[in-house]
Coordinates of C-alpha atoms and ligand atoms in Angstrom, one line a residue:
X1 CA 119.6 54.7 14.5
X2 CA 121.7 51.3 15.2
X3 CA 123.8 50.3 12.5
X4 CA 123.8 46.5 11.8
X5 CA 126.9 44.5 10.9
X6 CA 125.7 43.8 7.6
X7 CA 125.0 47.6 7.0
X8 CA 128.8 48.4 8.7
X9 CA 130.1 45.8 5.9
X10 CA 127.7 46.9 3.0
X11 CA 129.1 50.5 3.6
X12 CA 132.9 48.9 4.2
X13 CA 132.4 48.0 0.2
X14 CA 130.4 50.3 -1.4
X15 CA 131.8 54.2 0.4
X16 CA 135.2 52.9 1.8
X17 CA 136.1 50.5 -1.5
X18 CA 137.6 48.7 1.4
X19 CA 136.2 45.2 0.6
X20 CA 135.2 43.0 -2.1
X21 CA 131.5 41.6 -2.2
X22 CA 133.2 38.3 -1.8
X23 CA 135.0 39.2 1.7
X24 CA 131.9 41.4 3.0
X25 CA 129.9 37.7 2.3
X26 CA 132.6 36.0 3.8
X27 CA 132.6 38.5 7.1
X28 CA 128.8 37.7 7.1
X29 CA 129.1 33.9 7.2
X30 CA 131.7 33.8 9.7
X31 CA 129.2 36.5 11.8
X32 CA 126.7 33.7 11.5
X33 CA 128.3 31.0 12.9
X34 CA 129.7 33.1 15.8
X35 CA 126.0 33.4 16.3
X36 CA 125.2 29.3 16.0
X37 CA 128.1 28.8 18.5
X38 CA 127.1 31.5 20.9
X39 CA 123.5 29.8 21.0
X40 CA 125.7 26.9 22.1
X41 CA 127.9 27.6 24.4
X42 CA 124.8 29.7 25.9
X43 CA 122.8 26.1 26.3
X44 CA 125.9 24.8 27.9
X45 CA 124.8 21.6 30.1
X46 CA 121.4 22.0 28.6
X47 CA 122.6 21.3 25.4
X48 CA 124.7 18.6 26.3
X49 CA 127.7 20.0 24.5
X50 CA 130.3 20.8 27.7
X51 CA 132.9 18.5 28.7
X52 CA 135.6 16.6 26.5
X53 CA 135.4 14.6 23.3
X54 CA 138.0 12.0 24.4
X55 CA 140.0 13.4 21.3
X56 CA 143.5 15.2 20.6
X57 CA 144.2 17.8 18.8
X58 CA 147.5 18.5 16.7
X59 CA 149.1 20.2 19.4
X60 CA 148.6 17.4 22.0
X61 CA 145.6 18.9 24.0
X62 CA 142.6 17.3 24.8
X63 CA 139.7 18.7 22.7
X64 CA 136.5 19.8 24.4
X65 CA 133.3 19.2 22.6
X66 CA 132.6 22.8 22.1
X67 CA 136.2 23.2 20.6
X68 CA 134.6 20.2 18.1
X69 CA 131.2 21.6 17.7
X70 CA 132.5 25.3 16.7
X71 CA 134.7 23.9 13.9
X72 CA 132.4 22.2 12.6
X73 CA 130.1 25.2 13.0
X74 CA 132.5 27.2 11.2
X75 CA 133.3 24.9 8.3
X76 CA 129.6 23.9 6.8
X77 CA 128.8 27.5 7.2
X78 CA 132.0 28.5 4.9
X79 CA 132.4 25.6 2.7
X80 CA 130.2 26.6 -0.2
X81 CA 129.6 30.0 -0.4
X82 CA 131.9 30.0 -3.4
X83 CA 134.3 32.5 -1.1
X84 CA 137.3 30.8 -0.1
X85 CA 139.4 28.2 -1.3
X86 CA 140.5 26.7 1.7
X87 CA 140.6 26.6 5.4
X88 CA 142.6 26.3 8.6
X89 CA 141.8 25.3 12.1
X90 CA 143.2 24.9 15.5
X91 CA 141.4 21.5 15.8
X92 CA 142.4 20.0 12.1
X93 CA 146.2 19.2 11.6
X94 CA 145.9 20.1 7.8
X95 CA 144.2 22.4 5.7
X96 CA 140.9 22.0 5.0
X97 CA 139.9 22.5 0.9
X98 CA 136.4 23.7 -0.2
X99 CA 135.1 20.2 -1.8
X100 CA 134.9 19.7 -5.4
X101 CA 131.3 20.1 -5.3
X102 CA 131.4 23.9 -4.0
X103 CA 132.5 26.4 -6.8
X104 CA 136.2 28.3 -5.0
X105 CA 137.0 31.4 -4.4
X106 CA 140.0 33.1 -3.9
X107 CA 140.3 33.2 0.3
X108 CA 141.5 31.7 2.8
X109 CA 140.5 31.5 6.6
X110 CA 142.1 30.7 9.6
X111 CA 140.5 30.3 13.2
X112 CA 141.0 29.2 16.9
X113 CA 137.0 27.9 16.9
X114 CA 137.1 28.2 20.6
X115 CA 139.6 29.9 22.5
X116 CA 139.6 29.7 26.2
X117 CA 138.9 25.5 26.6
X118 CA 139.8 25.4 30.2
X119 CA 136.8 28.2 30.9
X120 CA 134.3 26.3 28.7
X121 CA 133.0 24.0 31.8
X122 CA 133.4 26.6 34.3
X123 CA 131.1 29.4 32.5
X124 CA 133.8 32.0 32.5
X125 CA 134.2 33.6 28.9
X126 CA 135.6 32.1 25.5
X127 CA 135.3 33.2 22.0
X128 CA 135.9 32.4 18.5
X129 CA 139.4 34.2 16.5
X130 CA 139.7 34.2 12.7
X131 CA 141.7 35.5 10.2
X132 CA 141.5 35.9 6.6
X133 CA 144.2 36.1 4.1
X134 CA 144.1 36.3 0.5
X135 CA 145.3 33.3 -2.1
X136 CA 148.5 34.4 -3.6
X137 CA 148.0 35.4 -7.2
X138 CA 148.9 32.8 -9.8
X139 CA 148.8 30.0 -7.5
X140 CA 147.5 26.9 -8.6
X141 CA 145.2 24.8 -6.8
X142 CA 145.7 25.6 -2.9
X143 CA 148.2 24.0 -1.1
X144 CA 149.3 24.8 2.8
X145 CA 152.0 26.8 1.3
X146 CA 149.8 29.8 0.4
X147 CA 148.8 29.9 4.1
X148 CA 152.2 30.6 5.3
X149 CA 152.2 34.4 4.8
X150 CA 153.0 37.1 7.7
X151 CA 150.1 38.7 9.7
X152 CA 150.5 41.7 7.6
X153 CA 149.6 40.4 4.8
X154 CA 145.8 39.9 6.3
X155 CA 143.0 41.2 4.6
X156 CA 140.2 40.9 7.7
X157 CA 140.9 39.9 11.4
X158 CA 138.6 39.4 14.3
X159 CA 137.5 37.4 17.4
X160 CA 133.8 37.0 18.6
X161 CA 133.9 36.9 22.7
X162 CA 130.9 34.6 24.3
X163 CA 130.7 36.3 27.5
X164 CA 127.6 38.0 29.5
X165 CA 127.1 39.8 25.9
X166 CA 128.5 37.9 22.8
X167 CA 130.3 41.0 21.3
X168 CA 132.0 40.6 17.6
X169 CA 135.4 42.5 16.8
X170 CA 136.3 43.2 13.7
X171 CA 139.1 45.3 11.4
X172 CA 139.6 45.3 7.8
X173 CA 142.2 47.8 7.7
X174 CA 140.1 50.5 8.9
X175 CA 139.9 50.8 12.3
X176 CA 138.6 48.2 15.1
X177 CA 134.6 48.3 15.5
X178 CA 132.6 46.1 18.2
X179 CA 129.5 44.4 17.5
X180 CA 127.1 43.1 20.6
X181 CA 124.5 40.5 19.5
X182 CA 121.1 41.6 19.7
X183 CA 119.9 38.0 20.6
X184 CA 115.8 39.3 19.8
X185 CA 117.1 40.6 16.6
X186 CA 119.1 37.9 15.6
X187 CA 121.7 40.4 14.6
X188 CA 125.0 42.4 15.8
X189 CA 124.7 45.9 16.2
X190 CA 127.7 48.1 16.2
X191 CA 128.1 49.5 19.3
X192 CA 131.4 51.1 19.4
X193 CA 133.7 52.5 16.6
X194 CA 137.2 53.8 16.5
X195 CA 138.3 51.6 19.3
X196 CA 141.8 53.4 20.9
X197 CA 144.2 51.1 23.1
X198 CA 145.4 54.2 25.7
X199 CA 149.5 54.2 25.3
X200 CA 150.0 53.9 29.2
X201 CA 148.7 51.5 31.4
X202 CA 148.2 50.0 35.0
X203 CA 147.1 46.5 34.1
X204 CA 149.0 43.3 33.3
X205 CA 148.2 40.3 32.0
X206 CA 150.7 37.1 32.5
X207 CA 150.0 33.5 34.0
X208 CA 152.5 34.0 36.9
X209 CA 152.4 30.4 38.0
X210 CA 155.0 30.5 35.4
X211 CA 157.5 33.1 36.7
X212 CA 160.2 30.7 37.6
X213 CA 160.5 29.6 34.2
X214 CA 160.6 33.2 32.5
X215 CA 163.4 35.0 30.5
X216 CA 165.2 37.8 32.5
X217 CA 163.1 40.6 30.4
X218 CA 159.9 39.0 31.5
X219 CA 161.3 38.9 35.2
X220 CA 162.6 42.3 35.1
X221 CA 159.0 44.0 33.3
X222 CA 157.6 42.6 36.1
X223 CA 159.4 42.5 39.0
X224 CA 159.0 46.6 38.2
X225 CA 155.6 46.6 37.7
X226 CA 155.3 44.7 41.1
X227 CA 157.7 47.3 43.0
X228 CA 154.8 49.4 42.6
X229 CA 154.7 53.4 43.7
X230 CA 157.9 52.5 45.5
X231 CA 159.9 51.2 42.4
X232 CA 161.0 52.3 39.4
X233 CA 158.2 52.9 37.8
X234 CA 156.3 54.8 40.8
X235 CA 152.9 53.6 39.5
X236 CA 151.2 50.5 41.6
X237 CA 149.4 48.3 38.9
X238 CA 147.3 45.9 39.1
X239 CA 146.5 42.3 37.5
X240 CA 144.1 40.3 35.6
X241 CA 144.6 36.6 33.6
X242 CA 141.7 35.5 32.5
X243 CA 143.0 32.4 30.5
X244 CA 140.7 33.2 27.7
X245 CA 143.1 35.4 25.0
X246 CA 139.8 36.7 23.7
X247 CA 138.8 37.9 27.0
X248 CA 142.1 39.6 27.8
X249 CA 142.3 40.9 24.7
X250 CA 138.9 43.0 24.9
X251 CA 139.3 44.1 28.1
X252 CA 142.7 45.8 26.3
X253 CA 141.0 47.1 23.9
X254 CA 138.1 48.3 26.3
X255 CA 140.1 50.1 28.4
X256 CA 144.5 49.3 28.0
X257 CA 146.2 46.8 29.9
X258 CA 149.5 44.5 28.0
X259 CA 148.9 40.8 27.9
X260 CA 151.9 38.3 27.9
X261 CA 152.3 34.8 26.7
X262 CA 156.1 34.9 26.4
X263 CA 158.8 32.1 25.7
X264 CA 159.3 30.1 28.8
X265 CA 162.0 27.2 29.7
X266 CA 159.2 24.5 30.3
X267 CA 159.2 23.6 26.5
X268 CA 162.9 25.9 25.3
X269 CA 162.2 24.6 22.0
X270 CA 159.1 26.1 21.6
X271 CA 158.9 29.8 20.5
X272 CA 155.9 30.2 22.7
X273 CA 152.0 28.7 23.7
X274 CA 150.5 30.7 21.2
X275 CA 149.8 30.1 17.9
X276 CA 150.8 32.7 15.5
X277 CA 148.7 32.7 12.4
X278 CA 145.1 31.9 14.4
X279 CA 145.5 33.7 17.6
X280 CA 148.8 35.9 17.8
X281 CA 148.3 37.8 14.0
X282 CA 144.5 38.3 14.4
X283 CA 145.1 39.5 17.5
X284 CA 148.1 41.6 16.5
X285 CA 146.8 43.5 13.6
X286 CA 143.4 44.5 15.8
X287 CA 145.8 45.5 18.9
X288 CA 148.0 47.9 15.9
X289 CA 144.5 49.0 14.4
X290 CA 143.6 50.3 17.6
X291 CA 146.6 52.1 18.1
X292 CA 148.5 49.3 20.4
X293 CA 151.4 47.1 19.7
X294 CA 152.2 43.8 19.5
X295 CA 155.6 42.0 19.3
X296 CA 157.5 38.4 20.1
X297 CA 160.1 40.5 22.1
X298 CA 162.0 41.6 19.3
X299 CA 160.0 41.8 16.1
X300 CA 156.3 42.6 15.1
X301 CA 154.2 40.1 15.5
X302 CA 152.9 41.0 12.1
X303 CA 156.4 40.8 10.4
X304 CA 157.1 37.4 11.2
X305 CA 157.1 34.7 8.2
X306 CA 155.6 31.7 9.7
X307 CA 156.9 28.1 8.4
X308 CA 154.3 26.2 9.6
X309 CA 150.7 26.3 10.0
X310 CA 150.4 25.7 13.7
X311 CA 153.9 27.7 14.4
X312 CA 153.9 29.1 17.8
X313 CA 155.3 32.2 19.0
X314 CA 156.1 34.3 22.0
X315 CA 153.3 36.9 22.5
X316 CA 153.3 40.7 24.3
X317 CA 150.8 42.8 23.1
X318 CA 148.2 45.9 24.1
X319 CA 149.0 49.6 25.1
X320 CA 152.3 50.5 23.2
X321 CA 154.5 52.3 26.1
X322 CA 154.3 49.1 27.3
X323 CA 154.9 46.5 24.9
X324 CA 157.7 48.8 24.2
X325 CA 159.4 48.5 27.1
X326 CA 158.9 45.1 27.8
X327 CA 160.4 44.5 24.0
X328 CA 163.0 47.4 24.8
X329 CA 164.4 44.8 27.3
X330 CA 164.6 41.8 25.3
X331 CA 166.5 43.6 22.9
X332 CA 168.8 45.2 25.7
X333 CA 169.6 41.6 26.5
X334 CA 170.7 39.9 23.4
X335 CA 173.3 43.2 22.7
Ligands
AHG1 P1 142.9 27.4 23.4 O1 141.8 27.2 24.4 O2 142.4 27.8 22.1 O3 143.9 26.3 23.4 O4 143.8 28.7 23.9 C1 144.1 28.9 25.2 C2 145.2 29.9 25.4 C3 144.7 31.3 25.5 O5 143.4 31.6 25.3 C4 145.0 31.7 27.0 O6 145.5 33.0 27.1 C5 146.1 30.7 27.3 O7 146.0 29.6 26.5 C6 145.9 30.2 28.8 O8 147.0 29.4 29.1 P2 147.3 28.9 30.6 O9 146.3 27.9 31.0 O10 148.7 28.3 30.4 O11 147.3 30.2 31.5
MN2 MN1 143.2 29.7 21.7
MN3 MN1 141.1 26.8 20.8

């Protein structure tokens, strides 16, 4: 018998006590729109929608019109449920509130609409990430303030991956199921439960057109990884950069692998590419629910208090003996 998402989240409340009606409708409406943008991005130059939009984002990069088209997507299918209380996006430099109009609820959601841009026009996966945190208690009104809380703090996490199957990933504390989109149904059916990042790994993930402007821990992980069965670590391993995170980041969870995005000296003053509390924390607390790791080379990616909405920060996650060492060696180097 296939189990639907909405059953999976219907059971999530009622058996687990895991989540509130409110969040298991909010889970459902974000599911939804993964499914309008999937329908999308599956039309591609039939639909008109690929190319750019002539715009800028927040962070200086030229928006596609898909990276338009799935906020938009996301935020009329969120703004009146009467779930949340306020939203963030990759694409909009400030928090979006529920309008007057809508009645509010008490959470908040964050999302990359599209991750993966430069793949968009060359049909090569992308995917949607969110994350959903919780209004602190007693605040008033909704301000970006209440946004600013560490990953740990989220109460649901996922990314939806349009790629030859649009697959859904989801925890809320319990474990990391997948979903794949049963497009005659209309619906996601679970497909695998209990996902388990294995500890050791032969795969790495890093853009090494980069490698000149790494940090000696980077350069040492792998410079050792390269050596091969002849090296240090006696293992050859092999490598994969997809440019999507969502794309990398499932293939970890299907079958191990660490991807990096670490601090580089092209831009010293940034912590990173990534974005911490839309890509990196999402991302974190699914690679830690499946039994992974995830760090900035020193801390959990999960402990770290962010001070801005689109903060960046240094990213090495996926199968743990590995994000151990490669954080192992950062912290070797600032003794
Ligand atoms: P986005 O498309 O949301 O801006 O994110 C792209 C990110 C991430 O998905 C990917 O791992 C990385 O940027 C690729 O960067 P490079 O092109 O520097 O390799
Ligand atoms: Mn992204
Ligand atoms: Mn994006």
């Amino acid at each position: 018998m296939s189990i639907s998402l909405s059953r999976y989240l219907v059971e999530q409340q009622r058996a687990k006590g895991h989540i509130p009606p409110e969040l298991r409708l909010l889970l459902e409406v974000v599911a939804r729109a993964c499914k309008s943008i999937s329908q999308a991005v599956n039309k591609g130059a039939l639909g008109g929608v690929l190319g750019s939009a002539g715009s800028e984002n927040v962070q200086g990069e030229v928006q596609k019109k898909l990276d338009i088209i799935a906020n938009e997507v996301l935020i009329e299918a969120n703004e009146w449920g009467g779930h949340l209380a306020a939203m963030a996006s990759e694409e909009m430099d400030g928090i979006y509130l529920v309008p007057n109009r809508y009645p509010q609820g008490e959470y908040l959601l964050l999302f990359d609409p599209l991750d993966g841009s430069s793949n968009i026009d060359v049909n090569v996966s992308i995917g949607t990430i969110f994350s959903v945190l919780k209004k602190p208690e007693g605040s008033e009104g909704v301000s970006e303030k209440d946004f600013l809380q560490p990953g740990r703090h989220q109460v649901a996490a996922g990314y939806c991956v349009y790629g030859p199957q649009t697959t859904l990933v989801l925890t809320v504390g319990d474990g990391v199921v997948m979903f794949t989109l049963d497009r005659e149904q209309g619906s996601f059916v679970l497909t695998q439960e209990s996902v388990q990042i294995p500890a050791d790994t032969k795969e790495f993930a890093i853009n090494m057109s980069n490698m000149r402007h790494w940090d000696a821990p980077v350069k040492r992980y792998i410079d050792e990884c390269l050596q091969g069965k002849e090296g240090p670590r006696g293992k050859d391993f092999n490598m994969r950069w997809i440019a999507s995170m969502v794309a990398d980041v499932h293939r970890i969870l299907s079958r191990g692998g660490i991807f990096m995005y670490p601090w580089d000296k092209r831009e010293p003053n940034k912590p990173g590419k990534l974005r911490l509390m839309y890509e990196a924390n999402p991302m974190g607390w699914l690679v830690e629910q499946a039994g992974g790791a995830a760090t900035n080379g020193r801390q959990a990616i999960l402990d770290v208090q962010p001070s801005q909405l689109h903060e960046r920060v240094s990213v090495i996650l996926g199968s743990k003996n590995e994000v151990e060492r490669v954080t192992k060696y950062h912290l070797e180097q600032t003794k």
